[in-house]
Every structure is written in C-alpha cells, then in structure tokens.
Tab-separated table of C-alpha atoms and ligand atoms in Angstrom:
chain	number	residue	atom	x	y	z
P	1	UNK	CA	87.126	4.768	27.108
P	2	UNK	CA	84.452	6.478	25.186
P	3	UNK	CA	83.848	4.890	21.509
P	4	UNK	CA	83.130	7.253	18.132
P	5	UNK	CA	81.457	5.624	15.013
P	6	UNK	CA	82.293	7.684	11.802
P	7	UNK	CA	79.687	7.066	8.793
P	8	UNK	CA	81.466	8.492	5.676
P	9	UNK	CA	79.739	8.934	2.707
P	10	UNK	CA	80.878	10.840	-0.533
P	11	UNK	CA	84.252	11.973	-2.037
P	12	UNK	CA	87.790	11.188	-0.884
P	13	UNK	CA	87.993	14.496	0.215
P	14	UNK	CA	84.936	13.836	2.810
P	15	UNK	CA	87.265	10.819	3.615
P	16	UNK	CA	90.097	13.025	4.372
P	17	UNK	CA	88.014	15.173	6.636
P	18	UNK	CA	86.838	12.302	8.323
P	19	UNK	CA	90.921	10.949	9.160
P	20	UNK	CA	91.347	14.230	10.897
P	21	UNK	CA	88.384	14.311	12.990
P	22	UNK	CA	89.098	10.701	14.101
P	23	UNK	CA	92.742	12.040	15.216
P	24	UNK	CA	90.969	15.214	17.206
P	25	UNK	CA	88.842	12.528	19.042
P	26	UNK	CA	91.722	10.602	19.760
P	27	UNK	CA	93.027	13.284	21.072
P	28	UNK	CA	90.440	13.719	23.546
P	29	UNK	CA	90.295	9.822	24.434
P	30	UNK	CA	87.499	8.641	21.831
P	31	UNK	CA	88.520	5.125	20.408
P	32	UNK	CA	87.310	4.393	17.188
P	33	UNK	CA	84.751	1.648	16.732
P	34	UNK	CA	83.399	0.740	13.693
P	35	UNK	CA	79.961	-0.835	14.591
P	36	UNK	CA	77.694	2.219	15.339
P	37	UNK	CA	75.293	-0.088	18.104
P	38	UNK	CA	78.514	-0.044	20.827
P	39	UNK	CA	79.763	3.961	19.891
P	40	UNK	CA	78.655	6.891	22.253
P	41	UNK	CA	79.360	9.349	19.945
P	42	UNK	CA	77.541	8.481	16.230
P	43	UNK	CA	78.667	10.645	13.287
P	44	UNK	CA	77.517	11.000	9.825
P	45	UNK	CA	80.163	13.167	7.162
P	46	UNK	CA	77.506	13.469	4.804
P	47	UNK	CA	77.641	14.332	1.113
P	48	UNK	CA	75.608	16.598	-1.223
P	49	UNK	CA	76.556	15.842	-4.776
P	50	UNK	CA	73.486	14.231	-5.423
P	51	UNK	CA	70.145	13.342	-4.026
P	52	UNK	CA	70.372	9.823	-3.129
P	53	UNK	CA	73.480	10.849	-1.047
P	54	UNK	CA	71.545	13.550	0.890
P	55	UNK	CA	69.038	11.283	1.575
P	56	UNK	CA	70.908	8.212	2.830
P	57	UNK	CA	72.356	10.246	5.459
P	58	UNK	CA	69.087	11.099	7.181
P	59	UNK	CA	68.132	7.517	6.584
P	60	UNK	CA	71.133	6.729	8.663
P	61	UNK	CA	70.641	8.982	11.758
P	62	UNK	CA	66.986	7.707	11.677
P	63	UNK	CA	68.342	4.893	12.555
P	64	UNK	CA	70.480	6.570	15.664
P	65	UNK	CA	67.318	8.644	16.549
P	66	UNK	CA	65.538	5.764	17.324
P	67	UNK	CA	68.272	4.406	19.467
P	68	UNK	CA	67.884	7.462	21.155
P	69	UNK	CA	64.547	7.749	21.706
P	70	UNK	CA	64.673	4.090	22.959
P	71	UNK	CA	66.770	5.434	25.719
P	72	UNK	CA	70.218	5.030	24.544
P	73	UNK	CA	73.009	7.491	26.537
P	74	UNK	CA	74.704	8.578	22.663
P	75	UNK	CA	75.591	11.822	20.745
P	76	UNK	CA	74.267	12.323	17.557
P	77	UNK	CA	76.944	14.745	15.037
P	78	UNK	CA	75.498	15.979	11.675
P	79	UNK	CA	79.137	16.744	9.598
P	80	UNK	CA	79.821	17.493	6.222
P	81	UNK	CA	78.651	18.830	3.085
P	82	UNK	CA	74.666	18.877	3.610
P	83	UNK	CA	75.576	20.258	7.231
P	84	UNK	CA	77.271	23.586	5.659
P	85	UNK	CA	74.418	23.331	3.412
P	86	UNK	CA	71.482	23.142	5.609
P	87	UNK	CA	72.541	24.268	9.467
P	88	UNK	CA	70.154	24.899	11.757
P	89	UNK	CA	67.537	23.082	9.543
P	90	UNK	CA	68.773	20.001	10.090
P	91	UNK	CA	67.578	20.241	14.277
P	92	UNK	CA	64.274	21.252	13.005
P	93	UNK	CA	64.020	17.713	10.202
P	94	UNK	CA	66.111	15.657	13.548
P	95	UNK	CA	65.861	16.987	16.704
P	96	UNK	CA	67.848	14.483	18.118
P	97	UNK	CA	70.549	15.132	16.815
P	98	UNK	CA	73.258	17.341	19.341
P	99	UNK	CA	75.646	18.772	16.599
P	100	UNK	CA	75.938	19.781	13.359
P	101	UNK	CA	79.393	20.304	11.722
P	102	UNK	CA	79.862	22.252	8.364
P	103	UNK	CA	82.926	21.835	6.083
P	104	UNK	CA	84.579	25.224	7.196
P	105	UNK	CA	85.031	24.245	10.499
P	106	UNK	CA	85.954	20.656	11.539
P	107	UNK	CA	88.696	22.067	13.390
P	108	UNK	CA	86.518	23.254	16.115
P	109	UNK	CA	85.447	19.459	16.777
P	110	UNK	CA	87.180	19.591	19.994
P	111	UNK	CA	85.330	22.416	21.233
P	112	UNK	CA	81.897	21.503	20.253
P	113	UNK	CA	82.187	17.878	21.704
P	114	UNK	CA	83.035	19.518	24.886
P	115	UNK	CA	79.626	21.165	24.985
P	116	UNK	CA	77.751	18.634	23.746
P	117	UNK	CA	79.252	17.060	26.880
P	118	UNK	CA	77.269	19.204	28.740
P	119	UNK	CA	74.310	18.317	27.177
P	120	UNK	CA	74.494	21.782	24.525
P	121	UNK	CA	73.087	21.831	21.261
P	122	UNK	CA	75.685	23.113	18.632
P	123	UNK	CA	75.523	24.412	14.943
P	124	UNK	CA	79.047	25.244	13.646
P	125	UNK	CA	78.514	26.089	9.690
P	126	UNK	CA	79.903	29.592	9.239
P	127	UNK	CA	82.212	30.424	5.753
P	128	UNK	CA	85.436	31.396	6.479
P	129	UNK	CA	88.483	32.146	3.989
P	130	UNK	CA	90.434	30.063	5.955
P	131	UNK	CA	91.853	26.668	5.060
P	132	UNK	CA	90.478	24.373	6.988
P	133	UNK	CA	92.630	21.942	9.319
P	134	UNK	CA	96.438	22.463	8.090
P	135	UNK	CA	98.099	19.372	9.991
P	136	UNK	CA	100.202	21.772	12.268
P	137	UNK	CA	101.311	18.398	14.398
P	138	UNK	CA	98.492	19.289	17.125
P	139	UNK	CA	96.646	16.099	16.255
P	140	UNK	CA	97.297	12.477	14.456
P	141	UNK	CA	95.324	12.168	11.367
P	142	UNK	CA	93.495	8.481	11.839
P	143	UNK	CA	94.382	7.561	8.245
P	144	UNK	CA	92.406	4.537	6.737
P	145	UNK	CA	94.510	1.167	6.607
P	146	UNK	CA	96.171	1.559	3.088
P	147	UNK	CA	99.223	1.864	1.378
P	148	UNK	CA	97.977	5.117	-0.288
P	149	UNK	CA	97.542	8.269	1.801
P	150	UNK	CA	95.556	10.764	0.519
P	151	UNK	CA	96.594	14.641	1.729
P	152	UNK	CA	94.920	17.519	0.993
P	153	UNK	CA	96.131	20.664	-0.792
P	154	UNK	CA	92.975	22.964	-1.558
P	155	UNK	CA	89.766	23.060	0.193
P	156	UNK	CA	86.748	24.653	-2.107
P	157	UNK	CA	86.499	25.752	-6.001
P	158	UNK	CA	86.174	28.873	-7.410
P	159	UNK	CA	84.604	27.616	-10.783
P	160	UNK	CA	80.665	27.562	-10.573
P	161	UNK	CA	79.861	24.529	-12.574
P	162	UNK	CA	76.403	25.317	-12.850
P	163	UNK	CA	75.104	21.733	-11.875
P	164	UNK	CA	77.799	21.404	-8.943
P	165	UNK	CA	77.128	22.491	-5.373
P	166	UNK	CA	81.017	21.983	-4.295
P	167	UNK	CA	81.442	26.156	-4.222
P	168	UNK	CA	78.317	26.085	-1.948
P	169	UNK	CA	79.310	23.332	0.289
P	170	UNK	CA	83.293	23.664	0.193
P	171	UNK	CA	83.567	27.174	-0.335
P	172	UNK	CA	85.904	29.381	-2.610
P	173	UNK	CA	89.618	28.013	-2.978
P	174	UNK	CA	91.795	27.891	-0.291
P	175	UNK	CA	95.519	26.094	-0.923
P	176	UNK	CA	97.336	24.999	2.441
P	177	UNK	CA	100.591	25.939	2.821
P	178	UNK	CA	103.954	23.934	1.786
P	179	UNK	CA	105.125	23.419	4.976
P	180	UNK	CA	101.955	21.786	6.074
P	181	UNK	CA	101.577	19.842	3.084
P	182	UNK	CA	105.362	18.455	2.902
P	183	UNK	CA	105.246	17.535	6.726
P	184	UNK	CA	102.221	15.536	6.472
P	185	UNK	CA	103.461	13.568	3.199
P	186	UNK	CA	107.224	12.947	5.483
P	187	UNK	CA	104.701	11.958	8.540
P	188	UNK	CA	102.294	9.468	6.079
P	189	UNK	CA	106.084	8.363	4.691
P	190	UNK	CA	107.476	7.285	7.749
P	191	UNK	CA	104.123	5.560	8.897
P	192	UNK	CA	104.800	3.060	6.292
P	193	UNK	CA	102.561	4.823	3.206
P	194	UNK	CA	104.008	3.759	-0.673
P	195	UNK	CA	101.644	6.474	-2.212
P	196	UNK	CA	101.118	9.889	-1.715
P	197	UNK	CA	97.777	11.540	-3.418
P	198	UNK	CA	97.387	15.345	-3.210
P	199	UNK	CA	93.617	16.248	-3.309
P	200	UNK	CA	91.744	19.195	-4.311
P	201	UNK	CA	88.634	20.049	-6.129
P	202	UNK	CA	91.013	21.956	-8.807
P	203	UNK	CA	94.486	20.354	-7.875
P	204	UNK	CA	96.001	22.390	-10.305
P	205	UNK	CA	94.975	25.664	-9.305
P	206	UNK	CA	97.125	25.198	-5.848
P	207	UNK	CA	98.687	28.545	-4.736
P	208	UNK	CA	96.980	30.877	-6.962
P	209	UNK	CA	95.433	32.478	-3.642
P	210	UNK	CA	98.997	32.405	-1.946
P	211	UNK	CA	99.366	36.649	-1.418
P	212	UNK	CA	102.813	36.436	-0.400
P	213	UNK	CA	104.709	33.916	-2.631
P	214	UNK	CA	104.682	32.318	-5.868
P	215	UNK	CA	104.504	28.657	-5.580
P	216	UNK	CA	102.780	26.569	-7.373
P	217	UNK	CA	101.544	22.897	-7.851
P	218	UNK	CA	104.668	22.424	-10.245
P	219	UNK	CA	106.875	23.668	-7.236
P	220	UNK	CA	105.165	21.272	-4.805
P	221	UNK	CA	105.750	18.785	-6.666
P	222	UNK	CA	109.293	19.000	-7.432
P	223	UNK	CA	109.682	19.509	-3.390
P	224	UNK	CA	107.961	16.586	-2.822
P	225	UNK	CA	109.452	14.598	-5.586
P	226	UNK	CA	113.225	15.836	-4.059
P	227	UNK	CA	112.481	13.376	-1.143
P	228	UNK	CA	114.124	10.578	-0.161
P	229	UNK	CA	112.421	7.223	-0.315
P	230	UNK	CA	110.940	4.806	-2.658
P	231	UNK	CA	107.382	6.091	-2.907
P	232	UNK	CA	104.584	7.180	-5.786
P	233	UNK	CA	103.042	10.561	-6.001
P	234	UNK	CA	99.527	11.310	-7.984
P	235	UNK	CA	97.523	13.985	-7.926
P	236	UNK	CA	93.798	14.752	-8.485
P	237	UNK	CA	91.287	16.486	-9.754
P	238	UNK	CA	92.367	18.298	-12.560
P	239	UNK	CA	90.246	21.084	-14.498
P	240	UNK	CA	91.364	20.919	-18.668
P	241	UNK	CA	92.197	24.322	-19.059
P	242	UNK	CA	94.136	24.308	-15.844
P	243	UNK	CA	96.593	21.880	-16.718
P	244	UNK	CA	99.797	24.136	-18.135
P	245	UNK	CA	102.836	22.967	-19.961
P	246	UNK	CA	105.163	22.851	-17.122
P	247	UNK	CA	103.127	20.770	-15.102
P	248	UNK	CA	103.114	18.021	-18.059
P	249	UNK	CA	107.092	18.594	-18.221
P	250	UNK	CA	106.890	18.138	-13.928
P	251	UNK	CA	104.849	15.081	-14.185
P	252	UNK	CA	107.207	13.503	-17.526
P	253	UNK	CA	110.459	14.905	-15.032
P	254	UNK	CA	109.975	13.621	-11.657
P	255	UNK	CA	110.319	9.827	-11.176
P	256	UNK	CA	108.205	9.436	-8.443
P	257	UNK	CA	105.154	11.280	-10.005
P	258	UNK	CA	102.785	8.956	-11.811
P	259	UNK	CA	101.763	9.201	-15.227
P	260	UNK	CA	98.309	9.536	-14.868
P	261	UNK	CA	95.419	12.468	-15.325
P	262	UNK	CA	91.918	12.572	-14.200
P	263	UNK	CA	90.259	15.255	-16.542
P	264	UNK	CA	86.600	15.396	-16.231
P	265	UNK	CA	84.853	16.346	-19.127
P	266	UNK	CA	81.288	16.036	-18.225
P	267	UNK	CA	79.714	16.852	-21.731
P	268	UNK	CA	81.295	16.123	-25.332
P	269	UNK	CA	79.633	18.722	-26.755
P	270	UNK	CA	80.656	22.372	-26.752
P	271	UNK	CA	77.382	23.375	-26.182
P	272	UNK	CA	76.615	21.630	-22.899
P	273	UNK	CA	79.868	22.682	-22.099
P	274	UNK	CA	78.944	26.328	-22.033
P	275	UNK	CA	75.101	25.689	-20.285
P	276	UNK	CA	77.371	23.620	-17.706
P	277	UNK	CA	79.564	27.068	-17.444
P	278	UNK	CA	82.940	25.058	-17.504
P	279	UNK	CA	85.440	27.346	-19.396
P	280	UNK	CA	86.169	24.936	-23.004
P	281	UNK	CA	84.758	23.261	-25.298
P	282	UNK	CA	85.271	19.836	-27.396
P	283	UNK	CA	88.242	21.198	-29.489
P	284	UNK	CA	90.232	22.465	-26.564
P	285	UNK	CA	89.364	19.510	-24.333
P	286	UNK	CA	90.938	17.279	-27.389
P	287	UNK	CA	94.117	19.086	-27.801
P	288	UNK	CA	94.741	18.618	-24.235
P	289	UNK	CA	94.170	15.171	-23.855
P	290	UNK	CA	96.288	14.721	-27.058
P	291	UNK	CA	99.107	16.798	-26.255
P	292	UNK	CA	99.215	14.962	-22.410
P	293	UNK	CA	99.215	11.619	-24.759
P	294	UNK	CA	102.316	12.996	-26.868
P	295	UNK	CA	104.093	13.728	-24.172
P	296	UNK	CA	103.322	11.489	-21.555
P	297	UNK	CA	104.497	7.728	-22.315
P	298	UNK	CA	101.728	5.294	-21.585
P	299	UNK	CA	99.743	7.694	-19.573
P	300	UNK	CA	96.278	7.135	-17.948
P	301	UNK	CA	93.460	9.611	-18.370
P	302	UNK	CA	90.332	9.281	-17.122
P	303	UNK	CA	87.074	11.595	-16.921
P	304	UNK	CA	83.867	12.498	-15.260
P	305	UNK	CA	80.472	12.363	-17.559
P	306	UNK	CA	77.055	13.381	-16.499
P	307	UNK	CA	74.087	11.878	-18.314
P	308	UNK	CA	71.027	14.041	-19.046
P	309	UNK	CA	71.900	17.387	-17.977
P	310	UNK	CA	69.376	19.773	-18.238
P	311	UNK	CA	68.222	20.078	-22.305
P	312	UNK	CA	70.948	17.715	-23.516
P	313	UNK	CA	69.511	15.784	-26.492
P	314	UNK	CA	69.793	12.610	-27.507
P	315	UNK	CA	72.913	14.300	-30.407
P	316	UNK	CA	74.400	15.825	-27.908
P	317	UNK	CA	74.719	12.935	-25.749
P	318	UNK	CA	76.053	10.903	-28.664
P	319	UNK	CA	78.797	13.616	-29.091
P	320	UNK	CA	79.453	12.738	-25.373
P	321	UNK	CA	79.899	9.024	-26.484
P	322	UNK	CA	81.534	9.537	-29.388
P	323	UNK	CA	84.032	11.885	-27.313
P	324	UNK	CA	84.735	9.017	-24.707
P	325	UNK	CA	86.111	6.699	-27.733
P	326	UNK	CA	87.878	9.848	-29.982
P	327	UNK	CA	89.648	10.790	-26.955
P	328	UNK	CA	90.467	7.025	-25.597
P	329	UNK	CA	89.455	7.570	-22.140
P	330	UNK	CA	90.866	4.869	-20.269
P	331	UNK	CA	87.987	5.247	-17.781
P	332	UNK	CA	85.332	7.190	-16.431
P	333	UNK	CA	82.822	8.239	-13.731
P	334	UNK	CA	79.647	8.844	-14.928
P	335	UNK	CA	76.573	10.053	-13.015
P	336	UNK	CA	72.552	10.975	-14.209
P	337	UNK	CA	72.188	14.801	-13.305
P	338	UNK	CA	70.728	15.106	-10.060
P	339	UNK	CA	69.531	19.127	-9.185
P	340	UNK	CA	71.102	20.354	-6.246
P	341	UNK	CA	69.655	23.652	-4.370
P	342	UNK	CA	70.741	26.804	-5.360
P	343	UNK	CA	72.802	25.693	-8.204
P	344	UNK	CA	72.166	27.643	-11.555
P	345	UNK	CA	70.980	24.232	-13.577
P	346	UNK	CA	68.506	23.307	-10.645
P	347	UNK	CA	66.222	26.185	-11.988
P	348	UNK	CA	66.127	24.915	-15.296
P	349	UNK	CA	63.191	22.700	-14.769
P	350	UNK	CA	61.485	22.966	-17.938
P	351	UNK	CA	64.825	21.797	-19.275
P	352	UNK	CA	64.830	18.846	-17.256
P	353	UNK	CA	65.071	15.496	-18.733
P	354	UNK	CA	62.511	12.977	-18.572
P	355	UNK	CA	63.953	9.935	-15.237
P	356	UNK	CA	63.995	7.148	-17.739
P	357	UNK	CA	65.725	8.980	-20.007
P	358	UNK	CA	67.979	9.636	-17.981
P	359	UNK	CA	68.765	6.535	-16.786
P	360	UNK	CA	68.851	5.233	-19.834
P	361	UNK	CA	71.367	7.860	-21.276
P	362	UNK	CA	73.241	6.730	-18.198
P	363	UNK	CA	73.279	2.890	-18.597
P	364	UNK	CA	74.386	3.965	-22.392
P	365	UNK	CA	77.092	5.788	-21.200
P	366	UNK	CA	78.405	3.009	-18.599
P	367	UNK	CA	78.587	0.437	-21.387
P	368	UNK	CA	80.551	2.689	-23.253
P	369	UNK	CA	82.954	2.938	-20.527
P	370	UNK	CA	83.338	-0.381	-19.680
P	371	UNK	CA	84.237	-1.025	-23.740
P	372	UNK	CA	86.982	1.916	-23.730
P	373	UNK	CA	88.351	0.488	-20.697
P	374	UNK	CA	88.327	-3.452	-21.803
P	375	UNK	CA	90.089	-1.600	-25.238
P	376	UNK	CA	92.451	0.340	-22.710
P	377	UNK	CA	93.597	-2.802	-20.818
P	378	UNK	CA	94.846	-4.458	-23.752
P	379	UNK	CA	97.208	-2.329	-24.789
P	380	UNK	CA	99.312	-3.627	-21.816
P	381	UNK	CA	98.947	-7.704	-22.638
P	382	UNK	CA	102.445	-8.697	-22.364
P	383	UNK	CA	104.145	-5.798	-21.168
P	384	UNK	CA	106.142	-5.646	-17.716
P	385	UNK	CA	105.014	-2.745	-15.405
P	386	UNK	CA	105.493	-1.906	-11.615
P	387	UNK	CA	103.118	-2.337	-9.449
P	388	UNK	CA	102.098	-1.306	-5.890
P	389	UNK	CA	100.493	-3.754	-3.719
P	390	UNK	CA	98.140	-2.815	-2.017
P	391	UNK	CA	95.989	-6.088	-0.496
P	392	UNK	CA	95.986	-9.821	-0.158
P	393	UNK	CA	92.958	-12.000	-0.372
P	394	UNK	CA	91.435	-15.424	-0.858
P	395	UNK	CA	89.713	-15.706	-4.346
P	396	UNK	CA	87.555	-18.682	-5.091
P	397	UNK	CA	90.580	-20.453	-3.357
P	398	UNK	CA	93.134	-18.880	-4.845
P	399	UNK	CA	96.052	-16.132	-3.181
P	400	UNK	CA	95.352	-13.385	-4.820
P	401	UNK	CA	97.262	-9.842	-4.370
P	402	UNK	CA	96.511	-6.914	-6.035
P	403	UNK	CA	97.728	-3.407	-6.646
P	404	UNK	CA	98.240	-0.395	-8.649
P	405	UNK	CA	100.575	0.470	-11.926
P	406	UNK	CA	102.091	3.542	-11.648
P	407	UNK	CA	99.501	4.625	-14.603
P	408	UNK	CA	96.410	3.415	-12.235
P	409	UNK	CA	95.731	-0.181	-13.786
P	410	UNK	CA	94.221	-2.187	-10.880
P	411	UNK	CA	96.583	-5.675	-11.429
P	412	UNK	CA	95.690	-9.187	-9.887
P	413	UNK	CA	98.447	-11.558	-8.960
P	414	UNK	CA	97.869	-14.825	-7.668
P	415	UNK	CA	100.919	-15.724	-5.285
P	416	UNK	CA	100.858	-17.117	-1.940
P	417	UNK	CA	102.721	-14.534	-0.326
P	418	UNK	CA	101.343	-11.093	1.200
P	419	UNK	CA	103.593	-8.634	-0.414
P	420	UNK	CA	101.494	-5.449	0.901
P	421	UNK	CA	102.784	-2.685	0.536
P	422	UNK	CA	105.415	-3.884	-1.698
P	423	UNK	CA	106.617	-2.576	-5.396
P	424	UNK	CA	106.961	-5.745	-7.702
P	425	UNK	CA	107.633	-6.504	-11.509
P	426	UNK	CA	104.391	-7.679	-13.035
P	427	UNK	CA	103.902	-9.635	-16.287
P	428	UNK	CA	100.437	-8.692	-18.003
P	429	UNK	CA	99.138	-11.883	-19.167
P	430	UNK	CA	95.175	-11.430	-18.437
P	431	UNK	CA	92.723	-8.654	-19.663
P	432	UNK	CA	89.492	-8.441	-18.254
P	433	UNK	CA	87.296	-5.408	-17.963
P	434	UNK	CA	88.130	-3.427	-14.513
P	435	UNK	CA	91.279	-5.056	-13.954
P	436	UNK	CA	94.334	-7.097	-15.430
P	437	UNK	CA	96.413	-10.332	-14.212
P	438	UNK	CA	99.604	-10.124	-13.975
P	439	UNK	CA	102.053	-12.892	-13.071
P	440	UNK	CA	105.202	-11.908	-10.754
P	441	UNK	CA	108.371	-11.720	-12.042
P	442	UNK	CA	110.190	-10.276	-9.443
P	443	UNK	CA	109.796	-8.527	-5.796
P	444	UNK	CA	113.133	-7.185	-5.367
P	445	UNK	CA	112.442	-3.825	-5.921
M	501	SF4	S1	85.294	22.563	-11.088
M	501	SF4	FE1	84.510	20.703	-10.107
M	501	SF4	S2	84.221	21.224	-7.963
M	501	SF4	FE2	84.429	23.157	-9.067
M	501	SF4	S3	82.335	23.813	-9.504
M	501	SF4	FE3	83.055	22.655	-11.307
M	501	SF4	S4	82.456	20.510	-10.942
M	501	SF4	FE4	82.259	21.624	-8.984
C-alpha cells in the first residue's frame, strides 16, 4: 500500500481541507503515515496569512526536493493557500515538485494524483463560485483524533480587510448546503465526536448567497440543535456587525450551543478600523460585546489583534490595549502585521512600521492578554461547570485529564481514570493563566 504524508500548516480551516483530502486518498488506497521519510506521496497545505508561514512551507519541500534529487521514487504536492496564490510559479521556485493544488479545487485530488501517476506535471488553481468539497458521502473525511470535529459551512469572504489575503486565497463566500452540513455533523456524531464546530471565515454570514431559499445560520443551528444526542455545538469566526439579535436569542435558546463568541477586533481605535476597511468602529464594537454580555450568562468572547498595522501610532495602539481590558476580552490572538501581495495595506510602505516596533507593540499586546485572561479565569474559582474531556496525560507524575467548559475554559483534572470523551462536573479550585484546575465531582453525566 502506497503511504501519503500531509504537512498542515495554518488555520483550522486548512486543517479541514486537509481531513478531506486524506479521505480522497484513502479512497484510492493511500494510507496515511505521519513521518514524511517512509511516504510516497509528500504534501504540504500551506498557508499565506503571513510571511513566516509562506516561507516555512518552501523550507519544508526543500527538504523533499533533496530527497528527490538523491534519488528517492516520491511525489511532491504543493496545496493550499500560497498554491491558489502563486500557481505555476511555484514549478519555476521548485521544479521538483509534481502538483500544485489551490483552495478552489481539492476535490479534483483524485484526478490529478492519477496523472501525476503517470509521471504529469499538474497546476489546478482556477476560481470557481463553487463550494468546494460538500461531503456528498463519496469519500470519508480522515478527521484528526479528537473529541471535537470541526465542519465547514462557508468557504471564502467577501469583506476585503485590507491587510488580509483570505478573499485572494479562499475566494468570495460560498455557504454549503444544509443537507451536506447536517449529514456530516450526524456522520462525525455517530463516529463518537462530543463537539461539533461549524467553520467559516464569516460564520455568520452563512446562506446569504443561497438564491433559492432563505436559511440562515440561526436556522442551521436550530436544525442541528433539534438532534438527538448529548453533544456541544460552537461556531466560529464571527464578524461584529454580523452578529444579529436572533442569533444571540439562538445561541441563549438552544442547549447544546455553547456560550461562547470569537469577535476579532483587530484595532481599538476607530481609525485603524476604517484604514483596515472593516465596517465599525470602537463604539459599535462595544455595544456588541456588551449587549452579547447582557444577554449571554457567563459567556466567553475572545478577539483577534494585529500589532503595528500600517501608520498605527503608539495612541492608537494604546486605544487597542485599553480596548482589550474595557471590553474584558477573555482572550485573544494577536499577530505583528505582516504585508501580504496584492492586499490594499501591502502598498502602504511608507506607512510601514519600523520591525522592532513592531515586535515590541506585539510583546505589549501579549502581556496584556495574558493579564485579561489570568483576570478572566478567576471569575470561575469555586464555581461548578461542565466540562468535555478531551485527553489524558502524565504530568510531572501526576494523571492529568483535561477538557473544555462549554464557555471554552481549558480545565485540568488530575484523576487516574481516562474519561475521554466524557462530560463531567468540575469544581474550579485552581487559576492559573491559560488554564484552570478543576477537581471532579461527578462523571455521571
Ligand atoms: S473578514 Fe476576516 S477573512 Fe474576511 S477579509 Fe476580513 S480578516 Fe480576512
């Protein structure tokens, strides 16, 4: 049997793309390795948010090239975000490599290995308005070992965040349909999955291209919700001014949907907000995230920050400090700018900001997370929530298992019993900084 090594590097939704390409191997009688010196077939799912990223990826295949060179019988596959980006350029930088995949068309894998069988070159990067793989049944997705599956529900954004190259890469939004959606979370259900996260650049803008219904994220979720079991749904990302009314009533509703909201905000101040094109500013961002609060009993939100944007200074990056504590952001991602091709901001370079500035903004900004979420942690000392297991593991000799609250607290409990994939009672008796401790109090859920 032939082996496939999968190198995935970026967001979960590059990790999503990567389960279904593993099942479409399958298919045609790959088996899955994961150490890249026994595979035939060596594949990258590369990732284009930022620089580093891009560049670790031909690091890798270096690597393979090598191998190659040295007379090794493999494939070489190019996949991903910088493929869709890039092409044909990418045979002229590594002409060892035999394919290159774009994010539009990973349902064509089949096809394509069965030329590069035959010793053809392939590019497959074309745009198309189509979603990409909806799991019609034809394949098994090859979903990471977890107890948290993570399905799909638009592909692209429509929004032009002038620093992000997702519309470039991913293409304009394309929502797959119910069916699809609802059969894969009943498939991940009866594999043994606890948790159920719907992805999409703009989660809540699902169905808004639909041409001949109305159905909405709301709807999906009250579907999904409707079915039978003893399971946790989330959903991410979310974009501010997105996020309507009834969706907070769906969420505060529907007992299996978790109380928790990933809002980035990138900037705290209005004015980066508008050079970063995203459609609010500070105010509306605040009402929002105060409103969800009101509504929303013990809710999690958590953001996305970039540090030194293009002519951000230093008082604007305080408003983005001061914004992480006004708003109590549980937690955040935060990232220095890094200009990506033929995004608006990457033209800006007389605006850009000096490196160690940068990074310095950046180191700011992380210690200012890690505060807010000590501060948000405590809030829960004492307090008995459910949680999710989701591993087992020796600590500095000690059992320990740890999982999820259904408002995304990572929970340690030390216990000499693997209770993956179980709910338990937790009591909160620890706080440290990325996670709490928890002692059980009962797994009879
Ligand atoms: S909404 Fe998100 S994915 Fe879309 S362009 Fe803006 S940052 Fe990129």
């Amino acid at each position: 049997m032939k082996k496939v090594f999968i190198d995935t590097l970026g967001c979960q939704m590059n990790k999503s793309d990567t389960e279904r390409m593993l099942g479409m191997l399958l298919r045609l009688g790959y088996e899955e390795t994961k150490n890249d010196s026994e595979a035939d077939l060596l594949m990258i799912n590369t990732c284009s948010i930022r620089q580093l990223s891009e560049d670790k990826a031909f690091s890798q295949i270096g690597t393979w090239g090598q191998w190659k060179r040295q007379g090794k019988n493999i494939k070489i596959g190019f996949c991903g975000c910088v493929a869709q980006q890039k092409a044909n350029e990418i045979f002229k930088r590594a002409n060892y490599v035999d394919f290159v995949l774009g994010t539009h068309n990973i349902y064509k894998l089949p096809d394509i290995i069965k030329l590069v069988e035959q010793g053809q070159k392939v590019c497959e990067c074309t745009e198309t308005n189509d979603v990409n793989v909806d799991n019609t049944g034809e394949f098994d997705i090859v979903r990471v070992k977890s107890t948290n599956a993570w399905i799909p529900i638009t592909e692209g954004c429509n929004n032009f965040c002038t620093y992000c190259i997702v519309p470039y890469t991913r293409g304009r939004e394309r929502s797959h349909s119910p069916e699809s959606i609802i059969n894969e979370v009943k498939k991940a259900l009866a594999d043994g999955f606890r948790e159920i996260t719907l992805l999409g650049q703009n989660v809540d803008s699902y169905g808004k291209d639909f041409k001949d219904r109305h159905y909405r994220l709301v709807d999906l979720l009250r579907e999904l919700n409707a079915i039978e079991g003893n399971f946790r749904i989330r959903f991410v990302t979310s974009y501010p001014t997105d996020i309507t009314e009834e969706l907070i009533d769906t969420v505060v509703e529907s007992d299996k949907v978790c109380e928790y909201f990933h809002i980035p905000m990138q900037s705290g101040s209005s004015e980066v907000l508008k050079k970063m094109n995203r459609r609010y500013d500070r105010e509306t961002y605040a009402k929002i995230v105060k409103h969800i609060r009101e509504k929303v009993p013990d809710v999690t939100i958590t953001s996305d920050f970039i540090a030194g944007f293009p002519g951000e200074t230093e008082e604007q990056f305080q408003e983005t400090l001061t914004a992480i504590d006004e708003f109590e952001l549980d937690y955040s991602n935060v990232a220095a700018y890094s200009p990506r091709e033929k995004t608006v901001a990457a033209k800006w370079t007389d605006k850009f900001i000096p490196d160690d500035i940068k990074q310095e903004r950046f180191q700011r900004l992380n210690e200012k997370v890690k505060e807010n979420c000590l501060k948000s942690n405590q809030k829960y000392l004492g307090r008995t929530m459910e949680v999710l297991i989701e591993n087992y593991y020796e600590h500095k000799g000690e059992m320990i298992n740890t999982g999820k609250t259904r408002n995304n607290k990572t929970v340690h409990i030390a216990c000499n019993r693997d209770l993956t994939g179980q709910f338990v009672m937790a009591k909160i008796t620890g706080i440290k900084t990325w996670y709490i401790r928890g002692e059980l109090v009962d797994n009879s859920i």
